[in-house]
Coordinates of C-alpha atoms in Angstrom, one line a residue:
Chain A
M849 CA 7.9 -15.4 192.7
S850 CA 8.3 -13.8 195.7
D851 CA 10.9 -16.1 197.4
V852 CA 14.4 -14.8 197.0
L853 CA 17.1 -17.2 195.7
L854 CA 20.1 -15.0 195.3
Q855 CA 20.8 -11.8 197.2
I856 CA 23.7 -9.7 195.7
R857 CA 24.7 -6.9 197.9
D858 CA 27.0 -4.0 196.9
L859 CA 29.0 -6.1 194.6
R860 CA 32.3 -4.6 193.5
T861 CA 34.2 -6.7 191.1
S862 CA 37.7 -4.8 190.1
F863 CA 40.3 -5.9 187.5
R864 CA 43.9 -5.2 187.9
I865 CA 45.4 -3.2 184.9
E866 CA 48.9 -1.9 185.0
G867 CA 49.1 -2.6 188.8
K868 CA 45.9 -0.8 189.6
F869 CA 42.5 -2.4 190.5
H870 CA 39.4 -0.7 188.5
A871 CA 35.9 -1.6 189.4
A872 CA 33.9 -3.2 186.3
V873 CA 30.9 -4.0 188.5
D874 CA 30.8 -1.0 190.9
G875 CA 28.1 -1.4 193.7
V876 CA 25.2 -3.6 192.2
S877 CA 22.8 -4.7 194.8
L878 CA 20.1 -7.1 193.6
D879 CA 17.6 -10.0 194.3
I880 CA 17.0 -12.7 192.2
Y881 CA 13.8 -14.7 193.0
K882 CA 13.2 -18.1 192.3
N883 CA 11.5 -19.4 189.0
E884 CA 12.0 -16.1 187.2
V885 CA 13.8 -15.2 184.1
F886 CA 16.1 -12.1 184.6
A887 CA 17.9 -10.4 182.1
L888 CA 20.9 -8.2 182.1
V889 CA 21.2 -5.8 179.1
G890 CA 23.9 -3.3 178.1
E891 CA 26.6 -2.7 175.4
S892 CA 30.2 -4.4 175.6
G893 CA 31.9 -2.8 178.5
S894 CA 29.1 -2.3 180.7
G895 CA 29.9 -4.9 183.0
K896 CA 27.0 -7.5 182.5
S897 CA 29.4 -10.4 181.9
A898 CA 32.0 -9.4 184.8
M899 CA 29.0 -9.6 187.1
A900 CA 27.6 -12.8 186.0
L901 CA 31.1 -14.6 186.1
S902 CA 31.6 -12.9 189.6
L903 CA 28.8 -15.0 191.1
T904 CA 30.3 -18.1 190.4
R905 CA 33.8 -16.7 190.9
L906 CA 35.0 -17.7 187.5
H907 CA 37.4 -14.9 187.2
N908 CA 41.1 -15.4 187.6
P909 CA 41.9 -14.4 191.1
L910 CA 45.2 -13.0 190.4
F911 CA 43.9 -10.2 188.2
T912 CA 40.4 -9.8 190.0
R913 CA 39.1 -8.5 193.2
I914 CA 35.5 -9.3 194.2
E915 CA 34.1 -7.3 197.0
G916 CA 30.5 -7.5 198.5
E917 CA 28.0 -10.3 199.4
V918 CA 26.5 -13.0 197.2
L919 CA 24.0 -14.7 199.7
F920 CA 22.6 -18.3 198.3
D921 CA 21.2 -20.6 200.4
G922 CA 22.5 -18.8 203.6
K923 CA 25.8 -18.9 202.5
D924 CA 28.1 -16.0 201.2
L925 CA 29.5 -17.6 197.7
L926 CA 32.5 -14.8 198.0
T927 CA 33.9 -16.3 201.2
L928 CA 33.5 -20.1 200.3
N929 CA 36.8 -21.8 199.5
E930 CA 37.6 -23.6 196.2
A931 CA 36.1 -27.0 197.4
Q932 CA 33.0 -25.5 198.6
I933 CA 32.3 -23.4 195.7
N934 CA 32.9 -26.3 193.2
K935 CA 30.0 -28.2 195.3
V936 CA 27.9 -25.0 194.2
R937 CA 28.8 -24.7 190.7
G938 CA 27.4 -27.2 188.3
A939 CA 24.8 -28.8 190.9
H940 CA 23.3 -25.4 192.0
I941 CA 24.4 -22.7 189.6
S942 CA 25.5 -23.6 186.3
M943 CA 26.3 -21.7 183.2
I944 CA 25.5 -21.6 179.5
F945 CA 28.4 -19.6 177.3
Q946 CA 27.9 -18.0 174.1
D947 CA 30.2 -19.9 171.9
P948 CA 29.6 -23.8 172.4
L949 CA 32.3 -24.8 170.5
S950 CA 35.0 -23.1 172.5
A951 CA 33.0 -24.2 175.9
L952 CA 32.7 -28.0 175.0
N953 CA 35.7 -30.0 175.2
P954 CA 36.4 -31.2 171.6
L955 CA 38.1 -34.3 172.7
F956 CA 35.1 -35.6 174.7
K957 CA 31.9 -37.3 173.5
V958 CA 28.9 -35.2 174.2
G959 CA 27.6 -37.9 176.7
A960 CA 30.6 -38.1 178.7
Q961 CA 30.6 -34.2 179.0
I962 CA 26.9 -34.2 180.3
E963 CA 27.7 -37.1 182.8
E964 CA 30.7 -35.4 184.1
S965 CA 28.9 -33.1 186.3
L966 CA 26.6 -36.0 187.5
V967 CA 29.7 -37.8 188.4
Y968 CA 30.6 -35.0 191.0
H969 CA 27.4 -34.2 192.2
T970 CA 24.9 -37.0 192.1
N971 CA 25.1 -40.6 193.5
L972 CA 24.0 -42.3 190.2
D973 CA 25.7 -45.4 189.1
K974 CA 27.1 -45.6 185.4
A975 CA 23.8 -47.0 183.9
G976 CA 21.8 -44.1 185.9
R977 CA 23.9 -41.6 184.4
K978 CA 23.8 -42.5 180.9
A979 CA 19.8 -43.0 181.3
R980 CA 19.8 -39.3 182.7
A981 CA 22.2 -38.0 179.9
L982 CA 19.7 -39.8 177.2
E983 CA 16.7 -38.1 178.9
L984 CA 18.4 -34.6 179.0
L985 CA 19.4 -35.1 175.2
E986 CA 15.8 -35.9 174.4
G987 CA 14.5 -33.0 176.7
V988 CA 16.7 -30.4 174.5
G989 CA 15.1 -31.7 171.4
M990 CA 17.9 -33.8 169.9
V991 CA 16.3 -35.9 167.0
N992 CA 18.3 -38.8 167.7
P993 CA 19.6 -38.8 171.5
A994 CA 21.3 -42.2 171.2
L995 CA 23.3 -40.9 168.3
T996 CA 24.1 -37.6 169.7
Y997 CA 25.3 -39.2 172.8
N998 CA 28.2 -41.0 171.1
Q999 CA 29.2 -37.8 169.0
L1000 CA 32.0 -35.5 169.3
P1001 CA 31.1 -31.7 169.2
H1002 CA 32.7 -31.0 165.8
E1003 CA 30.1 -33.5 164.4
L1004 CA 27.0 -31.1 165.4
S1005 CA 25.8 -28.0 164.1
G1006 CA 25.9 -24.6 165.9
G1007 CA 22.4 -25.2 167.2
M1008 CA 23.0 -28.6 168.4
R1009 CA 25.9 -27.5 170.2
Q1010 CA 24.0 -25.0 172.0
R1011 CA 21.4 -27.7 172.6
A1012 CA 24.1 -30.0 174.2
M1013 CA 25.4 -27.3 176.4
I1014 CA 22.1 -26.6 177.8
A1015 CA 21.7 -30.4 178.5
I1016 CA 25.1 -30.1 180.5
A1017 CA 23.8 -27.1 182.2
L1018 CA 20.5 -28.5 183.3
A1019 CA 21.9 -31.9 184.3
C1020 CA 21.9 -31.4 187.8
K1021 CA 18.6 -29.4 187.8
P1022 CA 20.3 -26.5 189.3
D1023 CA 18.3 -23.5 191.1
L1024 CA 20.0 -21.1 188.7
V1025 CA 21.3 -20.9 185.3
I1026 CA 23.6 -18.2 184.3
A1027 CA 23.3 -17.8 180.3
D1028 CA 25.8 -15.6 178.8
E1029 CA 24.8 -14.4 175.5
P1030 CA 23.3 -17.7 174.6
T1031 CA 22.0 -17.1 171.0
T1032 CA 24.6 -14.5 169.9
A1033 CA 26.4 -16.7 167.8
L1034 CA 23.4 -18.5 166.0
D1035 CA 21.1 -17.8 163.2
V1036 CA 17.7 -16.0 163.7
T1037 CA 15.5 -19.0 163.3
I1038 CA 17.9 -21.2 165.3
Q1039 CA 17.9 -18.5 167.9
A1040 CA 14.3 -18.7 168.0
Q1041 CA 14.2 -22.3 168.6
I1042 CA 16.9 -22.0 171.4
L1043 CA 14.7 -19.3 173.1
D1044 CA 11.6 -21.2 172.9
L1045 CA 13.3 -24.4 174.3
L1046 CA 14.9 -22.4 177.2
R1047 CA 11.7 -20.9 178.2
D1048 CA 9.8 -24.2 178.3
L1049 CA 12.7 -26.0 180.3
Q1050 CA 12.5 -22.9 182.7
K1051 CA 8.9 -23.4 183.2
E1052 CA 9.1 -27.1 183.4
M1053 CA 12.0 -27.5 185.9
Q1054 CA 11.2 -24.1 187.9
T1055 CA 14.8 -22.9 187.3
S1056 CA 15.6 -19.1 187.6
I1057 CA 17.7 -18.0 184.7
I1058 CA 20.2 -14.8 184.5
L1059 CA 20.3 -14.0 180.8
I1060 CA 22.9 -11.8 179.5
T1061 CA 22.3 -10.2 176.3
H1062 CA 22.5 -6.8 174.5
D1063 CA 19.8 -7.7 172.2
L1064 CA 16.3 -6.1 173.4
G1065 CA 14.3 -8.1 171.2
V1066 CA 15.5 -11.4 173.1
V1067 CA 14.9 -9.5 176.4
A1068 CA 11.5 -8.7 175.5
E1069 CA 11.0 -12.4 174.3
M1070 CA 12.1 -14.1 177.6
A1071 CA 12.5 -11.8 180.7
D1072 CA 10.3 -11.4 183.7
R1073 CA 12.4 -8.7 185.0
V1074 CA 15.5 -6.5 183.7
A1075 CA 18.3 -4.8 184.6
V1076 CA 20.1 -2.1 182.4
M1077 CA 23.6 -1.9 183.0
Y1078 CA 25.9 1.1 182.2
A1079 CA 29.5 1.7 183.3
G1080 CA 29.3 -1.2 185.7
Q1081 CA 26.0 0.1 187.7
I1082 CA 22.6 -0.9 187.0
V1083 CA 20.9 2.4 185.7
E1084 CA 17.3 0.9 185.6
L1085 CA 15.4 -2.1 187.1
A1086 CA 12.1 -2.9 185.9
S1087 CA 9.7 -5.7 184.6
S1088 CA 9.8 -6.2 181.1
E1089 CA 6.4 -4.7 180.6
D1090 CA 7.3 -1.6 182.2
L1091 CA 10.9 -1.4 180.8
F1092 CA 9.7 -1.6 177.0
K1093 CA 6.4 0.4 177.6
N1094 CA 7.5 3.1 180.2
P1095 CA 11.5 3.6 179.9
Q1096 CA 12.6 6.0 182.0
H1097 CA 16.5 6.3 182.3
P1098 CA 18.1 8.3 179.4
Y1099 CA 20.4 5.4 178.5
T1100 CA 17.4 2.9 178.3
R1101 CA 15.5 5.3 176.2
S1102 CA 18.5 6.0 173.8
L1103 CA 19.3 2.3 173.4
L1104 CA 15.6 1.6 172.6
A1105 CA 15.5 4.5 170.1
S1106 CA 18.4 3.0 168.3
I1107 CA 17.1 -0.4 167.3
P1108 CA 16.5 -0.4 163.5
S1109 CA 12.7 -1.0 163.5
M1110 CA 10.2 -2.2 161.3
D1111 CA 9.0 1.6 160.4
S1112 CA 12.3 3.1 160.7
H1113 CA 13.7 3.2 157.1
S1114 CA 12.7 6.8 156.2
N1115 CA 14.3 8.1 159.7
K1116 CA 17.5 8.3 160.7
L1117 CA 18.4 6.1 163.8
H1118 CA 19.2 7.4 167.2
V1119 CA 22.7 7.6 167.8
I1120 CA 24.3 7.5 171.4
Q1121 CA 27.0 10.2 171.5
G1122 CA 30.7 9.1 172.4
L1123 CA 31.6 5.6 173.6
V1124 CA 31.4 3.5 176.5
P1125 CA 34.4 4.8 178.7
P1126 CA 37.3 2.2 178.9
L1127 CA 37.7 0.8 182.5
Q1128 CA 40.6 3.0 183.5
L1129 CA 38.9 6.1 182.5
M1130 CA 35.4 5.2 183.8
P1131 CA 34.2 8.5 185.6
R1132 CA 33.4 7.5 189.2
E1133 CA 31.5 10.4 190.3
G1134 CA 28.0 12.0 189.4
C1135 CA 25.9 10.5 186.6
R1136 CA 28.0 8.2 184.5
F1137 CA 26.0 8.6 181.8
S1138 CA 26.0 12.5 181.6
H1139 CA 29.1 12.8 179.5
R1140 CA 26.9 10.9 176.5
T1141 CA 24.2 13.7 176.8
P1142 CA 26.1 17.1 176.7
W1143 CA 23.2 19.1 175.5
V1144 CA 21.1 18.5 178.8
P1145 CA 21.8 21.0 181.7
T1146 CA 24.2 19.6 184.3
D1147 CA 22.0 20.5 187.3
I1148 CA 19.3 17.9 186.5
H1149 CA 21.8 15.2 187.5
E1150 CA 22.5 14.5 191.1
E1151 CA 25.5 14.8 192.6
I1152 CA 25.7 11.2 194.1
P1153 CA 23.1 9.5 192.0
T1154 CA 20.4 7.3 194.1
Y1155 CA 17.8 5.1 193.2
H1156 CA 14.3 6.2 192.8
E1157 CA 11.3 4.2 192.5
V1158 CA 8.7 5.4 189.7
G1159 CA 6.5 2.5 189.9
P1160 CA 6.2 -0.9 191.9
G1161 CA 9.4 -2.5 191.5
H1162 CA 10.6 0.0 188.8
Y1163 CA 14.0 1.9 189.9
V1164 CA 16.1 4.5 188.0
L1165 CA 19.6 5.7 188.7
C1166 CA 19.9 9.5 189.1
T1167 CA 17.2 12.4 188.8
C1168 CA 18.2 13.0 185.2
Y1169 CA 15.3 10.9 183.9
K1170 CA 12.8 13.7 184.9
E1171 CA 13.7 16.3 182.6
F1172 CA 15.8 14.4 180.0
S1173 CA 14.9 14.7 176.3
F1174 CA 16.8 13.8 173.0
D1175 CA 19.0 16.6 171.6
G1176 CA 16.6 18.7 169.3
E1177 CA 13.2 17.5 171.2
E1178 CA 11.5 19.9 173.3
T1179 CA 11.5 19.2 177.1
A1180 CA 8.3 17.4 177.8
Chain B
M981 CA 20.1 0.5 132.2
A982 CA 20.7 -1.5 135.1
L983 CA 23.8 -1.1 137.0
L984 CA 24.6 -4.5 137.7
E985 CA 22.9 -7.6 135.9
V986 CA 23.4 -11.1 137.3
K987 CA 22.3 -14.0 135.2
G988 CA 22.3 -17.7 136.2
L989 CA 25.2 -17.1 138.6
K990 CA 26.7 -20.6 139.7
V991 CA 29.6 -21.0 142.1
Y992 CA 30.5 -24.6 142.8
F993 CA 33.5 -25.9 145.5
P994 CA 35.1 -29.1 144.6
I995 CA 35.1 -31.8 146.9
R996 CA 38.5 -33.5 146.7
G997 CA 39.1 -37.0 148.4
G998 CA 41.3 -40.2 147.9
I999 CA 45.1 -40.2 147.9
L1000 CA 45.4 -38.3 144.4
G1001 CA 43.1 -35.6 145.8
R1002 CA 40.8 -36.1 142.6
T1003 CA 37.7 -34.1 142.5
L1004 CA 34.8 -36.1 143.5
G1005 CA 32.0 -34.0 143.2
Y1006 CA 30.8 -30.6 143.8
V1007 CA 29.1 -28.4 146.8
K1008 CA 26.8 -25.7 145.0
A1009 CA 27.2 -22.9 147.0
V1010 CA 25.3 -20.6 144.6
D1011 CA 23.0 -22.5 142.3
D1012 CA 21.4 -20.4 139.1
V1013 CA 20.9 -17.1 140.9
S1014 CA 19.6 -14.1 138.9
F1015 CA 19.0 -10.5 139.8
T1016 CA 19.7 -6.8 139.0
I1017 CA 20.8 -4.0 141.0
E1018 CA 19.8 -0.3 139.6
P1019 CA 21.9 2.7 140.1
G1020 CA 21.5 4.1 143.8
Q1021 CA 19.4 1.3 144.9
T1022 CA 20.0 -0.9 147.9
V1023 CA 19.4 -4.6 147.4
G1024 CA 19.4 -6.9 150.4
L1025 CA 20.5 -10.6 150.6
V1026 CA 19.2 -12.2 153.6
G1027 CA 19.7 -15.9 154.6
E1028 CA 21.2 -18.3 157.2
S1029 CA 24.7 -19.0 157.6
G1030 CA 25.5 -21.4 154.7
S1031 CA 22.7 -20.3 152.4
G1032 CA 25.3 -18.8 149.9
K1033 CA 24.7 -15.2 150.3
S1034 CA 28.4 -14.2 151.2
T1035 CA 29.5 -16.2 148.4
T1036 CA 27.2 -14.4 146.0
G1037 CA 28.5 -11.3 147.0
K1038 CA 32.3 -12.5 146.7
A1039 CA 31.6 -14.0 143.0
I1040 CA 30.2 -10.5 142.1
L1041 CA 33.5 -9.1 143.3
G1042 CA 35.6 -11.7 141.6
L1043 CA 36.7 -13.3 144.9
E1044 CA 35.3 -16.3 144.0
R1045 CA 35.5 -18.3 140.9
I1046 CA 32.6 -18.4 139.0
A1047 CA 31.2 -21.7 137.5
G1048 CA 28.5 -20.5 135.2
G1049 CA 26.5 -17.7 134.4
T1050 CA 27.1 -14.1 133.5
I1051 CA 27.4 -10.7 135.0
H1052 CA 26.9 -7.6 133.2
F1053 CA 28.1 -4.3 134.7
E1054 CA 26.5 -1.3 133.0
G1055 CA 25.5 -3.3 130.2
E1056 CA 29.0 -4.8 129.5
N1057 CA 29.5 -8.5 129.8
I1058 CA 32.4 -8.5 132.5
T1059 CA 32.2 -12.0 133.3
K1060 CA 35.7 -13.0 132.1
Y1061 CA 37.6 -9.8 133.3
I1062 CA 36.1 -9.6 136.7
G1063 CA 39.1 -11.2 138.4
K1064 CA 41.4 -9.0 136.4
N1065 CA 43.4 -6.4 138.2
R1066 CA 43.4 -2.7 137.7
S1067 CA 40.4 -3.1 135.3
S1068 CA 37.6 -0.3 135.5
Y1069 CA 35.2 -2.8 137.1
R1070 CA 37.5 -3.0 140.1
K1071 CA 37.4 0.7 140.6
S1072 CA 33.6 0.8 140.5
V1073 CA 32.9 -2.0 142.6
Q1074 CA 33.9 -2.2 146.3
M1075 CA 33.4 -4.2 149.5
I1076 CA 32.9 -3.3 153.3
F1077 CA 33.8 -6.2 155.4
Q1078 CA 32.3 -7.6 158.6
D1079 CA 35.2 -8.0 160.8
V1080 CA 36.7 -4.5 161.6
Y1081 CA 39.5 -6.1 163.6
S1082 CA 40.8 -8.1 160.4
S1083 CA 40.1 -6.0 157.7
L1084 CA 42.5 -3.2 158.4
N1085 CA 46.1 -3.7 158.3
P1086 CA 47.3 -3.1 161.8
R1087 CA 50.7 -1.9 160.7
K1088 CA 49.6 0.7 158.4
R1089 CA 48.2 4.2 159.4
V1090 CA 44.7 5.5 158.3
L1091 CA 46.4 7.6 155.6
D1092 CA 48.1 4.6 154.3
I1093 CA 44.8 2.5 154.4
L1094 CA 43.1 5.0 152.5
A1095 CA 45.7 6.0 150.0
E1096 CA 46.1 2.4 149.0
P1097 CA 43.4 2.2 146.5
L1098 CA 44.1 5.8 145.3
R1099 CA 47.9 4.9 144.7
N1100 CA 46.6 1.7 142.8
F1101 CA 44.5 3.6 140.4
E1102 CA 45.0 7.2 140.3
N1103 CA 48.3 9.2 139.9
L1104 CA 48.0 12.1 142.5
T1105 CA 50.6 14.3 144.4
K1106 CA 51.3 14.1 147.9
G1107 CA 49.0 17.2 148.1
E1108 CA 46.3 16.0 146.3
E1109 CA 46.2 12.6 148.1
R1110 CA 46.0 14.1 151.5
K1111 CA 43.3 16.4 150.3
R1112 CA 41.1 13.4 149.0
I1113 CA 41.7 11.5 152.6
D1114 CA 40.6 14.5 154.5
E1115 CA 37.4 14.8 152.3
L1116 CA 36.9 10.8 152.7
L1117 CA 37.4 11.3 156.6
R1118 CA 34.9 14.1 156.6
I1119 CA 32.0 12.1 154.7
V1120 CA 32.4 9.3 157.5
G1121 CA 32.6 12.0 160.3
L1122 CA 36.1 11.6 161.6
P1123 CA 38.5 14.5 162.2
P1124 CA 41.4 14.8 159.7
Q1125 CA 43.8 14.4 162.5
V1126 CA 43.2 10.7 162.7
A1127 CA 45.0 10.1 159.5
L1128 CA 48.2 9.5 161.2
K1129 CA 46.9 7.0 163.9
Y1130 CA 47.2 3.4 163.6
P1131 CA 43.9 0.9 163.5
F1132 CA 44.4 -0.2 167.1
E1133 CA 43.6 3.4 168.6
F1134 CA 40.0 3.3 167.3
S1135 CA 37.0 1.7 168.5
G1136 CA 34.9 -1.0 166.6
G1137 CA 32.5 1.6 165.0
Q1138 CA 35.2 4.0 164.3
R1139 CA 37.2 1.1 162.3
Q1140 CA 34.0 0.3 160.4
R1141 CA 33.7 4.0 159.3
I1142 CA 37.3 3.9 158.2
G1143 CA 36.4 0.8 156.3
V1144 CA 33.6 2.6 154.8
A1145 CA 35.7 5.7 153.9
R1146 CA 38.2 3.0 151.9
A1147 CA 35.5 1.4 150.2
I1148 CA 34.3 5.0 148.7
A1149 CA 38.0 6.2 147.8
L1150 CA 37.6 5.6 144.3
K1151 CA 34.0 7.1 144.0
P1152 CA 32.6 3.4 143.4
K1153 CA 29.0 2.8 141.8
L1154 CA 28.5 -0.2 143.9
I1155 CA 29.5 -1.4 147.3
V1156 CA 29.0 -5.0 148.5
A1157 CA 28.5 -4.7 152.2
D1158 CA 28.7 -8.2 153.9
E1159 CA 27.3 -8.0 157.3
P1160 CA 29.0 -4.5 158.1
V1161 CA 27.1 -4.0 161.2
S1162 CA 26.7 -7.4 162.8
A1163 CA 30.0 -7.2 165.1
L1164 CA 28.9 -4.0 166.4
D1165 CA 26.8 -2.9 169.7
L1166 CA 23.5 -1.3 169.0
S1167 CA 24.3 2.3 169.5
V1168 CA 27.3 2.1 167.4
Q1169 CA 25.3 0.0 164.5
A1170 CA 23.0 2.8 164.4
Q1171 CA 25.7 5.3 163.8
V1172 CA 27.3 3.3 161.1
L1173 CA 23.9 2.7 159.6
N1174 CA 23.1 6.4 159.4
Y1175 CA 26.6 7.0 157.5
L1176 CA 26.0 4.3 155.2
K1177 CA 23.0 6.0 154.1
D1178 CA 24.4 9.5 154.2
V1179 CA 27.2 8.4 152.0
Q1180 CA 24.5 6.7 149.7
E1181 CA 22.8 10.1 149.2
E1182 CA 25.8 11.9 148.7
L1183 CA 27.7 9.6 146.3
K1184 CA 24.6 7.9 144.7
L1185 CA 25.8 4.6 145.4
A1186 CA 24.3 1.2 145.2
Y1187 CA 24.6 -1.4 147.9
L1188 CA 24.4 -5.1 147.7
F1189 CA 23.7 -5.4 151.6
V1190 CA 24.4 -9.2 152.9
S1191 CA 22.9 -9.7 156.3
H1192 CA 21.3 -12.4 158.4
D1193 CA 19.6 -9.5 160.6
L1194 CA 16.1 -8.6 159.1
G1195 CA 15.5 -5.6 161.1
V1196 CA 18.7 -3.8 159.9
V1197 CA 17.7 -5.2 156.2
K1198 CA 14.4 -3.6 156.5
H1199 CA 15.9 -0.4 157.9
M1200 CA 18.2 -0.4 154.7
C1201 CA 16.7 -2.1 151.5
E1202 CA 14.2 -1.0 149.1
T1203 CA 14.5 -4.6 147.6
L1204 CA 15.0 -8.1 149.3
A1205 CA 16.1 -11.4 148.0
I1206 CA 15.8 -14.2 150.7
M1207 CA 18.4 -17.0 150.0
H1208 CA 18.1 -20.5 151.2
N1209 CA 19.9 -24.1 150.1
A1210 CA 21.9 -21.7 147.4
R1211 CA 18.9 -20.4 145.8
F1212 CA 16.6 -17.5 146.0
V1213 CA 13.2 -18.5 147.8
E1214 CA 11.7 -15.1 147.3
F1215 CA 12.5 -11.9 145.9
G1216 CA 10.6 -8.5 146.3
S1217 CA 10.1 -5.2 147.7
R1218 CA 10.3 -4.3 151.1
E1219 CA 6.7 -4.0 151.2
D1220 CA 6.3 -7.4 149.5
I1221 CA 8.4 -9.4 151.6
Y1222 CA 7.3 -8.0 155.2
S1223 CA 3.8 -7.7 154.6
N1224 CA 3.0 -10.5 152.3
P1225 CA 5.6 -13.1 152.7
Q1226 CA 4.5 -16.1 150.3
H1227 CA 7.5 -18.7 151.1
I1228 CA 7.4 -20.8 154.1
Y1229 CA 11.0 -20.1 154.8
T1230 CA 10.4 -16.4 154.4
R1231 CA 7.7 -16.6 157.0
R1232 CA 9.6 -18.6 159.2
L1233 CA 12.6 -16.2 159.1
I1234 CA 10.3 -13.0 159.8
A1235 CA 8.6 -15.2 162.7
A1236 CA 12.0 -15.8 164.2
I1237 CA 13.0 -11.9 164.7
P1238 CA 12.6 -11.2 168.6
D1239 CA 9.9 -8.6 169.0
T1240 CA 10.3 -5.8 171.5
D1241 CA 6.9 -6.0 172.7
P1242 CA 6.8 -8.2 175.7
D1243 CA 2.9 -8.6 175.5
K1244 CA 3.2 -10.5 171.9
R1245 CA 5.5 -13.0 173.4
H1246 CA 3.1 -15.7 173.8
V1247 CA 1.4 -15.0 170.4
N1248 CA 5.0 -15.2 168.8
A1249 CA 5.9 -18.4 170.1
E1250 CA 2.7 -20.1 169.1
N1251 CA 3.0 -18.5 165.5
R1252 CA 6.5 -20.2 165.4
A1253 CA 5.2 -23.3 166.4
L1254 CA 2.5 -23.4 163.9
L1255 CA 5.0 -22.6 161.1
T1256 CA 7.4 -25.3 162.2
K1257 CA 4.7 -27.7 161.9
E1258 CA 3.5 -26.5 158.5
Y1259 CA 7.3 -26.6 157.4
E1260 CA 7.3 -30.1 158.4
Q1261 CA 3.9 -31.2 157.0
E1262 CA 3.9 -29.1 153.9
H1263 CA 7.6 -29.4 153.1
S1264 CA 6.8 -30.9 149.8
K1265 CA 4.6 -27.8 148.7
Y1266 CA 7.9 -25.7 148.9
Y1267 CA 10.9 -27.9 148.0
G1268 CA 11.6 -30.6 145.6
E1269 CA 12.2 -34.3 146.4
R1270 CA 15.8 -33.7 147.0
G1271 CA 15.2 -30.5 149.1
Q1272 CA 15.9 -28.3 146.1
V1273 CA 14.5 -24.9 145.9
Y1274 CA 12.3 -24.3 142.7
D1275 CA 12.8 -21.6 140.2
L1276 CA 11.4 -18.0 141.1
K1277 CA 7.8 -17.7 139.6
P1278 CA 5.9 -14.1 139.8
V1279 CA 3.2 -13.9 142.3
A1280 CA -0.3 -12.9 140.9
G1281 CA -1.1 -9.6 140.7
S1282 CA 2.5 -8.2 141.2
D1283 CA 5.4 -7.4 138.9
T1284 CA 7.9 -6.9 141.7
H1285 CA 7.2 -10.0 144.0
F1286 CA 8.7 -13.4 142.9
V1287 CA 8.6 -16.8 144.8
A1288 CA 9.8 -20.2 144.4
T1289 CA 7.2 -22.5 143.8
P1290 CA 6.5 -25.7 141.8

């Protein structure tokens, strides 16, 4: 667990809006270890997807500026040229997207799409590639791999398509899979199947997974470690156990309180006041969550928020976690 | 007296083929579904995509042609008049949609969006109309100034609240809410759910709450219907369904909800694997030869709980 696979240092991803660059990911530093499932959680606009796409530079370079360092296998991914990064994409780092229907090419058979990355990244011959593709299709739980091999994406159900996506992502035995909301478009029963499958495959292949999701239930089911993102920053980083049993940052606590749970029907759900600010209006100074908790005194925030270690491997941004309480609640 | 009584509802979609476009057969989207909604009650309709839950909701609103069965509203058989414009039924039953980006006309101001149902059914002067709209906005927690804005100026949660305001404009008795929070972020979802509950209390509304999210449904609904393959597999109170699920499909559905306790991860995964095995091995105990769902039968020792068994 302790071997570092990917080192992210002060990553800053900015998008150009009306001629100016605004940072969607604002100074994130992080280590991803070998053989772990790492979850990135946050609401829309928190920068979680922007960060994941930055790792393999999938943003349009005309509108995007990526600064910082992403060290993988001794190389900084952000300084590689296009040919070099193409060697990494698919072979060492691959992706699973939310919507398999638009991520798969509708004109090519599933088998051919799995084999595509094998053509670029391995020396297998035609028969070898087909054998590998069939093996993968069986591995992701297709009932009839030989049939699916020759099917087009539109002939498969949503769950089957997502399985095909996973087969493509795992084709070259990557070191890291980035899964961006892999089950959001699926029914709960199918979601459970896909999550169980991902977890089994992860254990078997010893791959690391960066799981991006807004569903805290999915995080609890899957992740070893979690980072909660808000307004482009990581506000809390902890193991799954610590995050759910002992959440510290006001944002994390608010999110957990707003889940409609099994016993909440007689009570009101917690509502986080206000909205995630749009990119151009993002506050860049002080504690970024402070304007959504207007009832807490301003002096409990740090002027320049720093990370505090509250337990082994458990970090929280800003001092406000110490004295935060929900509106109407007594300060503990 | 029940507010809404649905008996043996059937909705079939024709399958057309051949060069003449003849009807070759039917897809049974809703097949013999019966339930009642009492005034002020919330009934949840849960199922996977393709189970027929949305079609059931739409049929009640007259948005799908009914192939069989009857719908009684406040004791009156309205099956034949359901699609007719300007009937009093149309006033009493309203809908909230899932997609807040396509369900509000982008060219209309909030004022006109909210005034549309009022202008269709009630003769109000400009001043009265404006007063009603301000009142509607107050109920869903928006300031009166927003009436002159366009939908694109709002966030997803605010748009859904405008959708709620429009649905309650004519003081309906029943609202069909089709996945009203599925497209929203967690914190915004909480806000919309809170407003839905407040509005219900204030106006004594009944909801038919269509959703695939069992957490949300448990929070909102006292009575639940679980739908699979166009039929109900189980029907009962919240406690019946969550504490004592009978049908294998319901049990799988509940087991599939992601748990926020990381310690239970392995137990949950094992539980799911066991249920899948049981589902495959004992399929015939719960489904007929052609995979059809049986009729609902009362569960022994309960007068609220029904399950589909042979």
